[in-house]
């Protein structure tokens, strides 16, 4: 019976060249319906604990969500997962675009890559037929050059290319992947894992249609049409279409929560050069979409007057290379965005690691002799761009910064450890937790290290009459709470929103689709999944899918030796901001620790160790995973 | 008064424009001005009048006052 899935996984062993197709059962897929949950299941079962991230034995999983490719706006995403070379724990990063839907059209839900090719290769998948092809001629090329070459040699301009760049080739620990040059799996260094396998790209082309896989294609199509029209009738999705994420710069600065100069400050004096009006005037050339998505939040830009093949900088990139490096030169930031995408580095970790180095430089912990003569002070855009080139190529001081700020701080020594703004080794995204406490909790507890897409952000839940809050009632969030507060009710918000976010990462929905962040009411999310699958699920079932995914990743990290002590925040976040409306205010450490204990209890995790109880795992149909916990944690 | 509606707040203004000039005949509560425009007060998270953050409910505006409004912004 059709349930929205091709039920096929492609298994690739690059050491032997073996290609195999595995067929999943519907019962299995119902528990692990793609994306995060499927990746977590495969990694826990097939990747031995403590496997070195760059060893051939590391397992790279690329998995669509069950809805990926459906004719429903924002259902476009796939995850890339492996043991992370940046954190040493569970690695994961999602992206939209066109590649995930094309993989589904080519007949596969997921690709599992093991081993290491003796020479650089790429995969070519067309309607279920797979080939490993040589890629030595792509090695060292920009992502734009590589994509053009692949399409030309395969003779089809519509081929979708997922690839790494020279960042991944050179094992930069925060190298990512890109598809169509504009959609990025940025976080946790998945591109470096792919590079360690000598796998430069995966090109796909398919002719299936999602509707042929759906249980109730008519209902799904009708819902998709309704949602396409709804985009411009909802203020949140309207704003995403008009401005996209670059629209966040000015409101966050006004609130005093725009990370500035390595998170020392919350307001940036150069913000006028970076706000949406400047972006629209100086950079914007067009708006673009992901597959079948009416939101159209992607920007096309010209950089220094030249049309860019890489898409425009998102808010995170503007923040990381802009205020967080003390830089207000919009063209330089757009250039940094181009470099990150041409070489495929995570722009968040790249910008944040350079900001870390700038603070070290200003404190005299490193000097011109270390940086190869670059005056790496806050605000020096030229030095920032030059250092980015060095990082991608691992040249000079760039070789150290390619390790990420945590490892660089250990090497530099002294106070440098106070300047590394990261959790579990991954740098904070450009959202200031001292103004949004549940974002801080997300940074602390996330299995992938600090990330901003763990839960919808606190300000949405501060006013009971605001549209975002009202749309969350369907999830069980009914009591409004201030952004700068940690209490039992806030932890209830967090627990629900984390499950909802994990469900999105499992089913293929984008953060910019479902409410409360955007315009698709939770009831319509549920309708879309039931129309695709015919499973008659409830909202609780959806939340349980999300909770299953977070617990799989949690167990992965516990096996690697992570514990409650790793669920914390950089020391700076407990100190006061230096300027802006929140000047002098830090996140209260005692409140944070108490809230973490409350959250563990809600999640069914041991208060001291953070280990899931067997009872909770069994309630999630994860009793088998309890056996994978380290023996000394099985209480 | 000059009004700037940041983020998604321009959705509620005439022609969805983010900048509007409004002629006031007397000092007026800002909340009344916004209600007259059809802008839901619950969507306003930050209110800045002449460069100063103020309480929306208490703010009174007139003449050439410059008002900037911002919604609660989420992540992404």
PDB file of N, CA and C in Angstrom, chain A residues 232-233 235-236 238-239 243 248 250-252 254-255 277 315-316 431 456-457 459-460 463 465-468 512 517 581, chain B residues 4-12 15-16 18-19 41-46 48 53 68 70-76:
ATOM      1  N   UNK A 232       0.725  34.199   1.267  1.00  0.00           N
ATOM      2  CA  UNK A 232       0.689  35.665   1.258  1.00  0.00           C
ATOM      3  C   UNK A 232      -0.411  36.236   2.157  1.00  0.00           C
ATOM      4  N   UNK A 233      -1.178  35.345   2.782  1.00  0.00           N
ATOM      5  CA  UNK A 233      -2.234  35.815   3.685  1.00  0.00           C
ATOM      6  C   UNK A 233      -1.839  35.664   5.147  1.00  0.00           C
ATOM      7  N   UNK A 235       1.037  36.901   7.944  1.00  0.00           N
ATOM      8  CA  UNK A 235       2.115  37.889   8.073  1.00  0.00           C
ATOM      9  C   UNK A 235       3.507  37.269   8.215  1.00  0.00           C
ATOM     10  N   UNK A 236       3.593  36.082   8.813  1.00  0.00           N
ATOM     11  CA  UNK A 236       4.905  35.480   9.038  1.00  0.00           C
ATOM     12  C   UNK A 236       5.513  34.970   7.733  1.00  0.00           C
ATOM     13  N   UNK A 238       4.484  35.881   4.761  1.00  0.00           N
ATOM     14  CA  UNK A 238       4.616  37.082   3.915  1.00  0.00           C
ATOM     15  C   UNK A 238       5.966  37.748   4.148  1.00  0.00           C
ATOM     16  N   UNK A 239       6.332  37.886   5.414  1.00  0.00           N
ATOM     17  CA  UNK A 239       7.615  38.515   5.750  1.00  0.00           C
ATOM     18  C   UNK A 239       8.785  37.681   5.227  1.00  0.00           C
ATOM     19  N   UNK A 243      11.242  39.659   2.731  1.00  0.00           N
ATOM     20  CA  UNK A 243      12.584  39.960   3.235  1.00  0.00           C
ATOM     21  C   UNK A 243      13.448  38.720   3.430  1.00  0.00           C
ATOM     22  N   UNK A 248      15.836  39.937   9.806  1.00  0.00           N
ATOM     23  CA  UNK A 248      15.979  39.799  11.261  1.00  0.00           C
ATOM     24  C   UNK A 248      16.982  40.783  11.853  1.00  0.00           C
ATOM     25  N   UNK A 250      17.677  44.065  11.860  1.00  0.00           N
ATOM     26  CA  UNK A 250      17.279  45.303  12.550  1.00  0.00           C
ATOM     27  C   UNK A 250      16.451  45.033  13.820  1.00  0.00           C
ATOM     28  N   UNK A 251      15.412  44.170  13.750  1.00  0.00           N
ATOM     29  CA  UNK A 251      14.663  43.923  14.993  1.00  0.00           C
ATOM     30  C   UNK A 251      15.520  43.347  16.113  1.00  0.00           C
ATOM     31  N   UNK A 252      16.433  42.453  15.777  1.00  0.00           N
ATOM     32  CA  UNK A 252      17.274  41.865  16.829  1.00  0.00           C
ATOM     33  C   UNK A 252      18.210  42.907  17.425  1.00  0.00           C
ATOM     34  N   UNK A 254      17.605  46.134  17.636  1.00  0.00           N
ATOM     35  CA  UNK A 254      16.792  47.022  18.471  1.00  0.00           C
ATOM     36  C   UNK A 254      16.527  46.392  19.835  1.00  0.00           C
ATOM     37  N   UNK A 255      16.314  45.071  19.837  1.00  0.00           N
ATOM     38  CA  UNK A 255      16.052  44.374  21.101  1.00  0.00           C
ATOM     39  C   UNK A 255      17.329  44.151  21.911  1.00  0.00           C
ATOM     40  N   UNK A 277      16.810  47.202   4.270  1.00  0.00           N
ATOM     41  CA  UNK A 277      16.770  48.234   3.222  1.00  0.00           C
ATOM     42  C   UNK A 277      18.108  48.309   2.493  1.00  0.00           C
ATOM     43  N   UNK A 315      20.420  35.468   7.209  1.00  0.00           N
ATOM     44  CA  UNK A 315      20.688  36.215   8.438  1.00  0.00           C
ATOM     45  C   UNK A 315      21.907  35.670   9.180  1.00  0.00           C
ATOM     46  N   UNK A 316      21.987  34.347   9.288  1.00  0.00           N
ATOM     47  CA  UNK A 316      23.088  33.777  10.071  1.00  0.00           C
ATOM     48  C   UNK A 316      24.452  34.224   9.534  1.00  0.00           C
ATOM     49  N   UNK A 431      22.054  33.997  17.443  1.00  0.00           N
ATOM     50  CA  UNK A 431      20.906  34.374  18.274  1.00  0.00           C
ATOM     51  C   UNK A 431      21.383  34.424  19.719  1.00  0.00           C
ATOM     52  N   UNK A 456      11.350  26.717  18.384  1.00  0.00           N
ATOM     53  CA  UNK A 456      10.941  28.069  17.984  1.00  0.00           C
ATOM     54  C   UNK A 456      11.317  29.021  19.114  1.00  0.00           C
ATOM     55  N   UNK A 457      11.661  30.267  18.764  1.00  0.00           N
ATOM     56  CA  UNK A 457      12.299  31.150  19.730  1.00  0.00           C
ATOM     57  C   UNK A 457      11.308  31.825  20.687  1.00  0.00           C
ATOM     58  N   UNK A 459      10.480  34.798  21.997  1.00  0.00           N
ATOM     59  CA  UNK A 459       9.575  35.951  21.883  1.00  0.00           C
ATOM     60  C   UNK A 459       8.215  35.610  21.277  1.00  0.00           C
ATOM     61  N   UNK A 460       8.144  34.513  20.544  1.00  0.00           N
ATOM     62  CA  UNK A 460       6.876  34.111  19.928  1.00  0.00           C
ATOM     63  C   UNK A 460       5.847  33.682  20.969  1.00  0.00           C
ATOM     64  N   UNK A 463       3.340  36.761  24.313  1.00  0.00           N
ATOM     65  CA  UNK A 463       2.063  37.475  24.334  1.00  0.00           C
ATOM     66  C   UNK A 463       0.936  36.512  23.939  1.00  0.00           C
ATOM     67  N   UNK A 465      -1.937  36.906  22.954  1.00  0.00           N
ATOM     68  CA  UNK A 465      -2.804  37.300  21.838  1.00  0.00           C
ATOM     69  C   UNK A 465      -2.069  37.302  20.498  1.00  0.00           C
ATOM     70  N   UNK A 466      -0.758  37.087  20.504  1.00  0.00           N
ATOM     71  CA  UNK A 466       0.011  37.139  19.258  1.00  0.00           C
ATOM     72  C   UNK A 466      -0.226  35.869  18.432  1.00  0.00           C
ATOM     73  N   UNK A 467      -0.124  36.021  17.116  1.00  0.00           N
ATOM     74  CA  UNK A 467      -0.513  34.914  16.240  1.00  0.00           C
ATOM     75  C   UNK A 467       0.367  33.685  16.436  1.00  0.00           C
ATOM     76  N   UNK A 468       1.661  33.869  16.674  1.00  0.00           N
ATOM     77  CA  UNK A 468       2.523  32.710  16.837  1.00  0.00           C
ATOM     78  C   UNK A 468       2.129  31.913  18.069  1.00  0.00           C
ATOM     79  N   UNK A 512      10.577  26.914   8.287  1.00  0.00           N
ATOM     80  CA  UNK A 512       9.781  28.057   7.825  1.00  0.00           C
ATOM     81  C   UNK A 512       8.426  27.650   7.247  1.00  0.00           C
ATOM     82  N   UNK A 517       6.390  28.860  13.967  1.00  0.00           N
ATOM     83  CA  UNK A 517       7.326  29.767  13.312  1.00  0.00           C
ATOM     84  C   UNK A 517       6.714  30.392  12.069  1.00  0.00           C
ATOM     85  N   UNK A 581      20.078  47.404  25.140  1.00  0.00           N
ATOM     86  CA  UNK A 581      18.996  47.394  26.131  1.00  0.00           C
ATOM     87  C   UNK A 581      19.180  46.348  27.229  1.00  0.00           C
TER      88      UNK A 581
ATOM     89  N   UNK B   4       7.298  53.619  11.159  1.00  0.00           N
ATOM     90  CA  UNK B   4       7.977  52.533  10.471  1.00  0.00           C
ATOM     91  C   UNK B   4       7.554  51.223  11.127  1.00  0.00           C
ATOM     92  N   UNK B   5       7.019  50.313  10.323  1.00  0.00           N
ATOM     93  CA  UNK B   5       6.584  49.013  10.848  1.00  0.00           C
ATOM     94  C   UNK B   5       7.578  47.956  10.401  1.00  0.00           C
ATOM     95  N   UNK B   6       8.402  47.488  11.328  1.00  0.00           N
ATOM     96  CA  UNK B   6       9.433  46.506  10.991  1.00  0.00           C
ATOM     97  C   UNK B   6       8.886  45.084  10.964  1.00  0.00           C
ATOM     98  N   UNK B   7       9.737  44.166  10.461  1.00  0.00           N
ATOM     99  CA  UNK B   7       9.366  42.744  10.413  1.00  0.00           C
ATOM    100  C   UNK B   7       8.045  42.538   9.699  1.00  0.00           C
ATOM    101  N   UNK B   8       7.203  41.647  10.254  1.00  0.00           N
ATOM    102  CA  UNK B   8       5.949  41.338   9.570  1.00  0.00           C
ATOM    103  C   UNK B   8       4.840  42.331   9.853  1.00  0.00           C
ATOM    104  N   UNK B   9       5.143  43.415  10.594  1.00  0.00           N
ATOM    105  CA  UNK B   9       4.076  44.356  10.949  1.00  0.00           C
ATOM    106  C   UNK B   9       3.543  45.130   9.745  1.00  0.00           C
ATOM    107  N   UNK B  10       4.369  45.277   8.699  1.00  0.00           N
ATOM    108  CA  UNK B  10       3.862  46.002   7.524  1.00  0.00           C
ATOM    109  C   UNK B  10       2.722  45.256   6.840  1.00  0.00           C
ATOM    110  N   UNK B  11       2.582  43.988   7.148  1.00  0.00           N
ATOM    111  CA  UNK B  11       1.475  43.194   6.599  1.00  0.00           C
ATOM    112  C   UNK B  11       0.137  43.860   6.899  1.00  0.00           C
ATOM    113  N   UNK B  12       0.061  44.549   8.045  1.00  0.00           N
ATOM    114  CA  UNK B  12      -1.212  45.092   8.502  1.00  0.00           C
ATOM    115  C   UNK B  12      -1.463  46.524   8.022  1.00  0.00           C
ATOM    116  N   UNK B  15      -1.654  48.892   1.895  1.00  0.00           N
ATOM    117  CA  UNK B  15      -0.784  48.466   0.785  1.00  0.00           C
ATOM    118  C   UNK B  15       0.472  47.733   1.269  1.00  0.00           C
ATOM    119  N   UNK B  16       0.427  47.294   2.497  1.00  0.00           N
ATOM    120  CA  UNK B  16       1.547  46.543   3.092  1.00  0.00           C
ATOM    121  C   UNK B  16       2.865  47.308   2.955  1.00  0.00           C
ATOM    122  N   UNK B  18       5.842  49.583   4.635  1.00  0.00           N
ATOM    123  CA  UNK B  18       6.402  49.611   5.985  1.00  0.00           C
ATOM    124  C   UNK B  18       6.545  51.031   6.535  1.00  0.00           C
ATOM    125  N   UNK B  19       6.438  52.036   5.662  1.00  0.00           N
ATOM    126  CA  UNK B  19       6.555  53.428   6.145  1.00  0.00           C
ATOM    127  C   UNK B  19       5.276  54.196   5.831  1.00  0.00           C
ATOM    128  N   UNK B  41      -2.219  45.263  18.321  1.00  0.00           N
ATOM    129  CA  UNK B  41      -1.214  45.653  19.318  1.00  0.00           C
ATOM    130  C   UNK B  41      -0.448  44.435  19.849  1.00  0.00           C
ATOM    131  N   UNK B  42      -1.103  43.291  19.852  1.00  0.00           N
ATOM    132  CA  UNK B  42      -0.436  42.085  20.368  1.00  0.00           C
ATOM    133  C   UNK B  42       0.758  41.686  19.514  1.00  0.00           C
ATOM    134  N   UNK B  43       0.781  42.141  18.272  1.00  0.00           N
ATOM    135  CA  UNK B  43       1.907  41.788  17.401  1.00  0.00           C
ATOM    136  C   UNK B  43       3.112  42.698  17.604  1.00  0.00           C
ATOM    137  N   UNK B  44       2.922  43.806  18.335  1.00  0.00           N
ATOM    138  CA  UNK B  44       4.021  44.756  18.541  1.00  0.00           C
ATOM    139  C   UNK B  44       4.819  44.333  19.768  1.00  0.00           C
ATOM    140  N   UNK B  45       6.091  44.065  19.546  1.00  0.00           N
ATOM    141  CA  UNK B  45       6.948  43.590  20.639  1.00  0.00           C
ATOM    142  C   UNK B  45       7.823  44.714  21.179  1.00  0.00           C
ATOM    143  N   UNK B  46       8.308  45.570  20.288  1.00  0.00           N
ATOM    144  CA  UNK B  46       9.172  46.686  20.687  1.00  0.00           C
ATOM    145  C   UNK B  46       8.660  47.977  20.071  1.00  0.00           C
ATOM    146  N   UNK B  48       9.720  52.047  19.617  1.00  0.00           N
ATOM    147  CA  UNK B  48      10.781  53.049  19.741  1.00  0.00           C
ATOM    148  C   UNK B  48      10.228  54.389  19.252  1.00  0.00           C
ATOM    149  N   UNK B  53      13.342  53.469  23.485  1.00  0.00           N
ATOM    150  CA  UNK B  53      12.411  52.361  23.686  1.00  0.00           C
ATOM    151  C   UNK B  53      11.371  52.796  24.710  1.00  0.00           C
ATOM    152  N   UNK B  68       9.046  53.718  15.558  1.00  0.00           N
ATOM    153  CA  UNK B  68       9.431  52.451  14.934  1.00  0.00           C
ATOM    154  C   UNK B  68       8.864  51.308  15.775  1.00  0.00           C
ATOM    155  N   UNK B  70       8.463  46.987  16.111  1.00  0.00           N
ATOM    156  CA  UNK B  70       9.020  45.698  15.709  1.00  0.00           C
ATOM    157  C   UNK B  70       8.205  44.569  16.337  1.00  0.00           C
ATOM    158  N   UNK B  71       8.018  43.495  15.599  1.00  0.00           N
ATOM    159  CA  UNK B  71       7.300  42.347  16.165  1.00  0.00           C
ATOM    160  C   UNK B  71       8.242  41.457  16.967  1.00  0.00           C
ATOM    161  N   UNK B  72       7.683  40.461  17.622  1.00  0.00           N
ATOM    162  CA  UNK B  72       8.507  39.413  18.230  1.00  0.00           C
ATOM    163  C   UNK B  72       9.080  38.597  17.092  1.00  0.00           C
ATOM    164  N   UNK B  73      10.396  38.622  16.923  1.00  0.00           N
ATOM    165  CA  UNK B  73      10.968  37.880  15.804  1.00  0.00           C
ATOM    166  C   UNK B  73      11.448  36.520  16.283  1.00  0.00           C
ATOM    167  N   UNK B  74      11.228  35.556  15.419  1.00  0.00           N
ATOM    168  CA  UNK B  74      11.605  34.188  15.714  1.00  0.00           C
ATOM    169  C   UNK B  74      12.959  33.916  15.079  1.00  0.00           C
ATOM    170  N   UNK B  75      13.323  32.680  15.012  1.00  0.00           N
ATOM    171  CA  UNK B  75      14.661  32.359  14.524  1.00  0.00           C
ATOM    172  C   UNK B  75      14.713  32.016  13.060  1.00  0.00           C
ATOM    173  N   UNK B  76      15.886  31.492  12.661  1.00  0.00           N
ATOM    174  CA  UNK B  76      16.026  31.017  11.293  1.00  0.00           C
ATOM    175  C   UNK B  76      17.246  31.587  10.624  1.00  0.00           C
TER     176      UNK B  76
END
